[in-house]
Amino acid sequence: MGSANGLDASELFEGQALLYMNMFGFLQTMSLKWAMQQGIADIIYNHGKPITFTELVTTLQIPPAKTSLVKRLMRFLGHNGIFAIAGEEEEDHEAYDLTPASKLLISKAAHAGRSDPCLAPIIRMSADPLLINKFHQLGEFLSGDVETLYEVAYGKPVGGFLKDNPEYQSIFNEAMASDSQLVHLALKNCSSVFEGLDTLVDVGGGTGTTARSICEAFPKLKIVVYDLPQVVGNLSGSNNLSFVGGDMFKSIPEADAVLLKWVLHDGQMKFAYKF
Ligand SMILES: C[S@@+](CC[C@H](N)C(=O)[O-])C[C@H]1O[C@@H](n2cnc3c(N)ncnc32)[C@H](O)[C@@H]1O
């Protein structure tokens, strides 16, 4: 027999499971943040082989009363593909290994001088409480006239917010730079894209991580990274790389081609960066 809302028992439970899965979706972000803050990827990497549950809680100095919670979190992260679970799950013999995702959390310090990409900074930014908070204002933003979510939540657009909060400007710049580290992998097969170009302007190019990769791959190409003065003001270039500060809504330096990466993804971004 159907319930009052016309659902049979299996539909009810499926609906409930789906709702709860979405309701607890934030736990994916929070457990990832925990693993990153604890440096678990570095711990496993330095260990040189899968680390057992007992070894992990000992290394993390988890109080005995809370070790079972760590096991739950590690299994949750394993279920989500962040770590691989090896060994037997009974008797505390379970062990954790790195996956492609957690290898991208290994810090530069653990890699000791190698230049492997590390995406921890962009996770740090995305999981920051202040920056997450703005999403509580989605309703107010979408039903009101204010142009950006930042303005609803913090009283100013993202550019102004970052200018007034230099610590977030650094978090933001590092996050963007970490995302851009992966670009050089894509460049290997892209030479045709840059053929015939002498100059390129990377508009909203941040601190120049993408531009540096392109400069290395195409040393004859001259690249200008154009971004807000607060972002590029203190940066100096090299042979074929230079930094220019300015506002892209007023003008941009002349070049054979323009690169826009993570800039103007949609109409909202135009307003988002207005001061
Ligand atoms: C989402 S980030 C992308 C950074 C970089 N392209 C990347 O992919 O890592 C957007 C960039 O646009 C810059 N930006 C925002 N408004 C701007 C403006 N009016 N003129 C120039 N740059 C601007 C920001 O400072 C920021 O560095």
GROMACS .gro file of C-alpha atoms and ligand atoms in nm:
model
  302
    1MET     CA    1   0.000   0.000   0.000
    2GLY     CA    2   0.125   0.351  -0.084
    3SER     CA    3   0.195   0.609   0.189
    4ALA     CA    4   0.021   0.947   0.211
    5ASN     CA    5   0.268   1.098  -0.037
    6GLY     CA    6   0.199   0.822  -0.290
    7LEU     CA    7   0.527   0.634  -0.240
    8ASP     CA    8   0.554   0.262  -0.175
    9ALA     CA    9   0.793   0.138   0.093
   10SER     CA   10   1.092   0.086  -0.140
   11GLU     CA   11   1.048   0.432  -0.295
   12LEU     CA   12   1.027   0.584   0.053
   13PHE     CA   13   1.353   0.424   0.163
   14GLU     CA   14   1.526   0.505  -0.164
   15GLY     CA   15   1.412   0.866  -0.130
   16GLN     CA   16   1.529   0.880   0.230
   17ALA     CA   17   1.869   0.729   0.142
   18LEU     CA   18   1.918   0.981  -0.138
   19LEU     CA   19   1.819   1.274   0.082
   20TYR     CA   20   2.051   1.165   0.361
   21MET     CA   21   2.336   1.108   0.117
   22ASN     CA   22   2.295   1.468  -0.004
   23MET     CA   23   2.239   1.599   0.349
   24PHE     CA   24   2.573   1.454   0.462
   25GLY     CA   25   2.758   1.547   0.142
   26PHE     CA   26   2.959   1.804   0.340
   27LEU     CA   27   3.129   1.515   0.519
   28GLN     CA   28   3.321   1.434   0.201
   29THR     CA   29   3.472   1.783   0.208
   30MET     CA   30   3.533   1.777   0.584
   31SER     CA   31   3.696   1.434   0.593
   32LEU     CA   32   3.918   1.532   0.300
   33LYS     CA   33   4.011   1.849   0.488
   34TRP     CA   34   4.094   1.645   0.800
   35ALA     CA   35   4.314   1.406   0.602
   36MET     CA   36   4.492   1.699   0.442
   37GLN     CA   37   4.542   1.885   0.773
   38GLN     CA   38   4.681   1.569   0.935
   39GLY     CA   39   4.921   1.518   0.645
   40ILE     CA   40   4.809   1.157   0.601
   41ALA     CA   41   4.926   1.143   0.239
   42ASP     CA   42   5.275   1.254   0.351
   43ILE     CA   43   5.270   1.000   0.635
   44ILE     CA   44   5.190   0.710   0.397
   45TYR     CA   45   5.438   0.839   0.137
   46ASN     CA   46   5.719   0.864   0.394
   47HIS     CA   47   5.624   0.521   0.532
   48GLY     CA   48   5.705   0.373   0.191
   49LYS     CA   49   5.432   0.108   0.204
   50PRO     CA   50   5.067   0.084   0.320
   51ILE     CA   51   5.038   0.202   0.679
   52THR     CA   52   4.837  -0.012   0.921
   53PHE     CA   53   4.558   0.136   1.126
   54THR     CA   54   4.760   0.095   1.447
   55GLU     CA   55   5.066   0.262   1.296
   56LEU     CA   56   4.853   0.549   1.167
   57VAL     CA   57   4.677   0.628   1.496
   58THR     CA   58   5.010   0.604   1.676
   59THR     CA   59   5.172   0.847   1.432
   60LEU     CA   60   4.878   1.085   1.459
   61GLN     CA   61   4.878   1.052   1.841
   62ILE     CA   62   4.504   0.990   1.850
   63PRO     CA   63   4.372   0.938   2.206
   64PRO     CA   64   4.258   0.572   2.254
   65ALA     CA   65   3.895   0.676   2.303
   66LYS     CA   66   3.888   0.826   1.952
   67THR     CA   67   4.078   0.573   1.741
   68SER     CA   68   3.758   0.400   1.627
   69LEU     CA   69   3.643   0.733   1.481
   70VAL     CA   70   3.965   0.755   1.282
   71LYS     CA   71   3.899   0.408   1.144
   72ARG     CA   72   3.553   0.519   1.032
   73LEU     CA   73   3.692   0.830   0.868
   74MET     CA   74   3.965   0.633   0.690
   75ARG     CA   75   3.708   0.382   0.562
   76PHE     CA   76   3.488   0.669   0.443
   77LEU     CA   77   3.787   0.824   0.264
   78GLY     CA   78   3.868   0.480   0.122
   79HIS     CA   79   3.512   0.441   0.000
   80ASN     CA   80   3.544   0.780  -0.171
   81GLY     CA   81   3.868   0.682  -0.347
   82ILE     CA   82   4.099   0.909  -0.150
   83PHE     CA   83   4.292   0.618   0.003
   84ALA     CA   84   4.307   0.250  -0.088
   85ILE     CA   85   4.225   0.007   0.190
   86ALA     CA   86   4.453  -0.292   0.204
   87GLY     CA   87   4.490  -0.574   0.455
   88GLU     CA   88   4.222  -0.737   0.666
   89GLU     CA   89   3.949  -0.520   0.807
   90GLU     CA   90   3.926  -0.726   1.127
   91GLU     CA   91   4.167  -0.712   1.423
   92ASP     CA   92   4.311  -0.373   1.332
   93HIS     CA   93   4.517  -0.524   1.049
   94GLU     CA   94   4.364  -0.296   0.792
   95ALA     CA   95   4.612  -0.073   0.615
   96TYR     CA   96   4.588   0.236   0.398
   97ASP     CA   97   4.769   0.315   0.076
   98LEU     CA   98   4.783   0.612  -0.160
   99THR     CA   99   4.557   0.644  -0.464
  100PRO     CA  100   4.602   0.884  -0.759
  101ALA     CA  101   4.387   1.135  -0.566
  102SER     CA  102   4.585   1.123  -0.241
  103LYS     CA  103   4.917   1.129  -0.432
  104LEU     CA  104   4.808   1.481  -0.531
  105LEU     CA  105   4.798   1.574  -0.160
  106ILE     CA  106   5.164   1.490  -0.094
  107SER     CA  107   5.333   1.814   0.007
  108LYS     CA  108   5.627   1.973  -0.170
  109ALA     CA  109   5.827   1.924   0.153
  110ALA     CA  110   5.769   1.547   0.150
  111HIS     CA  111   5.862   1.535  -0.219
  112ALA     CA  112   6.190   1.698  -0.115
  113GLY     CA  113   6.271   1.928  -0.401
  114ARG     CA  114   6.085   1.741  -0.675
  115SER     CA  115   5.821   1.939  -0.858
  116ASP     CA  116   5.531   1.693  -0.841
  117PRO     CA  117   5.196   1.872  -0.840
  118CYS     CA  118   5.020   1.916  -0.505
  119LEU     CA  119   4.654   2.020  -0.492
  120ALA     CA  120   4.637   2.071  -0.114
  121PRO     CA  121   4.618   2.454  -0.149
  122ILE     CA  122   4.300   2.449  -0.358
  123ILE     CA  123   4.138   2.210  -0.111
  124ARG     CA  124   4.249   2.437   0.176
  125MET     CA  125   4.075   2.731   0.009
  126SER     CA  126   3.758   2.542  -0.082
  127ALA     CA  127   3.722   2.401   0.270
  128ASP     CA  128   3.789   2.729   0.451
  129PRO     CA  129   3.497   2.803   0.690
  130LEU     CA  130   3.472   3.168   0.595
  131LEU     CA  131   3.473   3.092   0.223
  132ILE     CA  132   3.222   2.806   0.260
  133ASN     CA  133   2.990   3.027   0.465
  134LYS     CA  134   2.881   3.230   0.164
  135PHE     CA  135   2.690   2.931   0.028
  136HIS     CA  136   2.444   2.964   0.318
  137GLN     CA  137   2.332   3.283   0.142
  138LEU     CA  138   2.244   3.118  -0.192
  139GLY     CA  139   1.871   3.174  -0.138
  140GLU     CA  140   1.909   3.541  -0.053
  141PHE     CA  141   2.150   3.590  -0.346
  142LEU     CA  142   1.936   3.416  -0.607
  143SER     CA  143   1.614   3.588  -0.510
  144GLY     CA  144   1.763   3.937  -0.465
  145ASP     CA  145   1.917   4.207  -0.683
  146VAL     CA  146   2.271   4.197  -0.544
  147GLU     CA  147   2.501   4.087  -0.826
  148THR     CA  148   2.731   3.842  -0.649
  149LEU     CA  149   2.720   3.590  -0.369
  150TYR     CA  150   3.033   3.751  -0.219
  151GLU     CA  151   2.852   4.085  -0.188
  152VAL     CA  152   2.556   3.922  -0.014
  153ALA     CA  153   2.779   3.728   0.227
  154TYR     CA  154   3.070   3.967   0.289
  155GLY     CA  155   2.935   4.302   0.172
  156LYS     CA  156   3.179   4.334  -0.122
  157PRO     CA  157   3.266   4.154  -0.447
  158VAL     CA  158   3.539   3.890  -0.444
  159GLY     CA  159   3.810   4.132  -0.569
  160GLY     CA  160   3.733   4.381  -0.293
  161PHE     CA  161   3.702   4.107  -0.033
  162LEU     CA  162   4.045   3.967  -0.125
  163LYS     CA  163   4.204   4.312  -0.134
  164ASP     CA  164   4.079   4.385   0.218
  165ASN     CA  165   4.178   4.041   0.349
  166PRO     CA  166   4.538   3.981   0.235
  167GLU     CA  167   4.551   3.644   0.412
  168TYR     CA  168   4.269   3.523   0.185
  169GLN     CA  169   4.438   3.678  -0.118
  170SER     CA  170   4.739   3.453  -0.043
  171ILE     CA  171   4.519   3.146   0.012
  172PHE     CA  172   4.341   3.226  -0.317
  173ASN     CA  173   4.663   3.282  -0.516
  174GLU     CA  174   4.817   2.960  -0.384
  175ALA     CA  175   4.498   2.767  -0.463
  176MET     CA  176   4.492   2.892  -0.821
  177ALA     CA  177   4.864   2.827  -0.865
  178SER     CA  178   4.822   2.469  -0.740
  179ASP     CA  179   4.545   2.405  -0.993
  180SER     CA  180   4.763   2.544  -1.271
  181GLN     CA  181   5.053   2.307  -1.199
  182LEU     CA  182   4.880   2.036  -1.400
  183VAL     CA  183   4.882   2.251  -1.715
  184HIS     CA  184   5.232   2.148  -1.823
  185LEU     CA  185   5.110   1.789  -1.870
  186ALA     CA  186   4.849   1.908  -2.117
  187LEU     CA  187   5.097   2.129  -2.306
  188LYS     CA  188   5.299   1.836  -2.441
  189ASN     CA  189   5.042   1.769  -2.711
  190CYS     CA  190   4.932   2.127  -2.771
  191SER     CA  191   5.210   2.280  -2.979
  192SER     CA  192   4.972   2.337  -3.271
  193VAL     CA  193   4.767   2.575  -3.052
  194PHE     CA  194   5.063   2.809  -3.012
  195GLU     CA  195   5.196   2.780  -3.368
  196GLY     CA  196   5.247   3.115  -3.542
  197LEU     CA  197   5.218   3.318  -3.220
  198ASP     CA  198   5.487   3.559  -3.106
  199THR     CA  199   5.303   3.705  -2.808
  200LEU     CA  200   5.033   3.591  -2.567
  201VAL     CA  201   4.857   3.771  -2.281
  202ASP     CA  202   4.727   3.558  -1.995
  203VAL     CA  203   4.439   3.776  -1.873
  204GLY     CA  204   4.358   3.710  -1.507
  205GLY     CA  205   4.669   3.492  -1.507
  206GLY     CA  206   4.714   3.503  -1.128
  207THR     CA  207   5.071   3.460  -1.010
  208GLY     CA  208   5.179   3.314  -1.344
  209THR     CA  209   5.199   2.939  -1.285
  210THR     CA  210   5.028   2.857  -1.615
  211ALA     CA  211   5.231   3.119  -1.801
  212ARG     CA  212   5.556   2.978  -1.662
  213SER     CA  213   5.467   2.631  -1.793
  214ILE     CA  214   5.389   2.774  -2.137
  215CYS     CA  215   5.711   2.981  -2.134
  216GLU     CA  216   5.914   2.669  -2.058
  217ALA     CA  217   5.746   2.466  -2.330
  218PHE     CA  218   5.758   2.746  -2.590
  219PRO     CA  219   6.065   2.959  -2.512
  220LYS     CA  220   6.022   3.177  -2.822
  221LEU     CA  221   5.676   3.292  -2.715
  222LYS     CA  222   5.661   3.620  -2.516
  223ILE     CA  223   5.395   3.606  -2.245
  224VAL     CA  224   5.245   3.886  -2.039
  225VAL     CA  225   5.055   3.787  -1.725
  226TYR     CA  226   4.790   4.052  -1.674
  227ASP     CA  227   4.611   4.061  -1.341
  228LEU     CA  228   4.500   4.302  -1.072
  229PRO     CA  229   4.783   4.517  -0.926
  230GLN     CA  230   4.725   4.359  -0.583
  231VAL     CA  231   4.807   4.016  -0.737
  232VAL     CA  232   5.101   4.090  -0.969
  233GLY     CA  233   5.237   4.412  -0.816
  234ASN     CA  234   5.534   4.242  -0.646
  235LEU     CA  235   5.611   3.980  -0.911
  236SER     CA  236   5.902   4.000  -1.148
  237GLY     CA  237   5.928   3.811  -1.473
  238SER     CA  238   6.212   3.644  -1.659
  239ASN     CA  239   6.333   3.615  -2.022
  240ASN     CA  240   6.006   3.574  -2.207
  241LEU     CA  241   5.766   3.632  -1.914
  242SER     CA  242   5.647   3.963  -1.770
  243PHE     CA  243   5.377   4.079  -1.530
  244VAL     CA  244   5.149   4.378  -1.583
  245GLY     CA  245   4.892   4.504  -1.333
  246GLY     CA  246   4.558   4.647  -1.445
  247ASP     CA  247   4.186   4.600  -1.483
  248MET     CA  248   4.075   4.380  -1.773
  249PHE     CA  249   3.742   4.563  -1.789
  250LYS     CA  250   3.927   4.883  -1.880
  251SER     CA  251   4.194   4.751  -2.120
  252ILE     CA  252   4.429   4.460  -2.180
  253PRO     CA  253   4.782   4.457  -2.325
  254GLU     CA  254   4.804   4.392  -2.698
  255ALA     CA  255   4.911   4.043  -2.805
  256ASP     CA  256   4.862   3.787  -3.084
  257ALA     CA  257   4.638   3.578  -2.857
  258VAL     CA  258   4.457   3.600  -2.526
  259LEU     CA  259   4.446   3.320  -2.269
  260LEU     CA  260   4.154   3.314  -2.022
  261LYS     CA  261   4.175   3.029  -1.773
  262TRP     CA  262   3.922   3.020  -1.491
  263VAL     CA  263   3.823   3.375  -1.582
  264LEU     CA  264   3.481   3.479  -1.706
  265HIS     CA  265   3.337   3.126  -1.679
  266ASP     CA  266   2.997   3.287  -1.705
  267GLY     CA  267   2.831   3.627  -1.694
  268GLN     CA  268   2.841   3.632  -1.316
  269MET     CA  269   3.221   3.637  -1.310
  270LYS     CA  270   3.221   3.971  -1.485
  271PHE     CA  271   3.032   4.116  -1.195
  272ALA     CA  272   3.217   3.908  -0.938
  273TYR     CA  273   3.543   4.084  -1.011
  274LYS     CA  274   3.401   4.434  -1.035
  275PHE     CA  275   3.512   4.663  -0.752
  276LIG     C1  276   3.981   3.223  -1.072
  276LIG     S1  277   4.131   3.312  -1.084
  276LIG     C2  278   4.215   3.231  -1.218
  276LIG     C3  279   4.365   3.253  -1.213
  276LIG     C4  280   4.443   3.182  -1.325
  276LIG     N1  281   4.395   3.217  -1.459
  276LIG     C5  282   4.437   3.033  -1.304
  276LIG     O1  283   4.375   2.962  -1.383
  276LIG     O2  284   4.498   2.986  -1.206
  276LIG     C6  285   4.075   3.464  -1.161
  276LIG     C7  286   4.186   3.567  -1.173
  276LIG     O3  287   4.134   3.683  -1.237
  276LIG     C8  288   4.192   3.797  -1.174
  276LIG     N2  289   4.104   3.915  -1.198
  276LIG     C9  290   3.984   3.938  -1.142
  276LIG     N3  291   3.933   4.055  -1.183
  276LIG    C10  292   4.024   4.107  -1.268
  276LIG    C11  293   4.027   4.227  -1.343
  276LIG     N4  294   3.927   4.316  -1.338
  276LIG     N5  295   4.136   4.252  -1.420
  276LIG    C12  296   4.237   4.163  -1.425
  276LIG     N6  297   4.239   4.045  -1.356
  276LIG    C13  298   4.133   4.018  -1.278
  276LIG    C14  299   4.197   3.756  -1.029
  276LIG     O4  300   4.285   3.837  -0.953
  276LIG    C15  301   4.241   3.611  -1.039
  276LIG     O5  302   4.381   3.599  -1.036
   0.00000   0.00000   0.00000
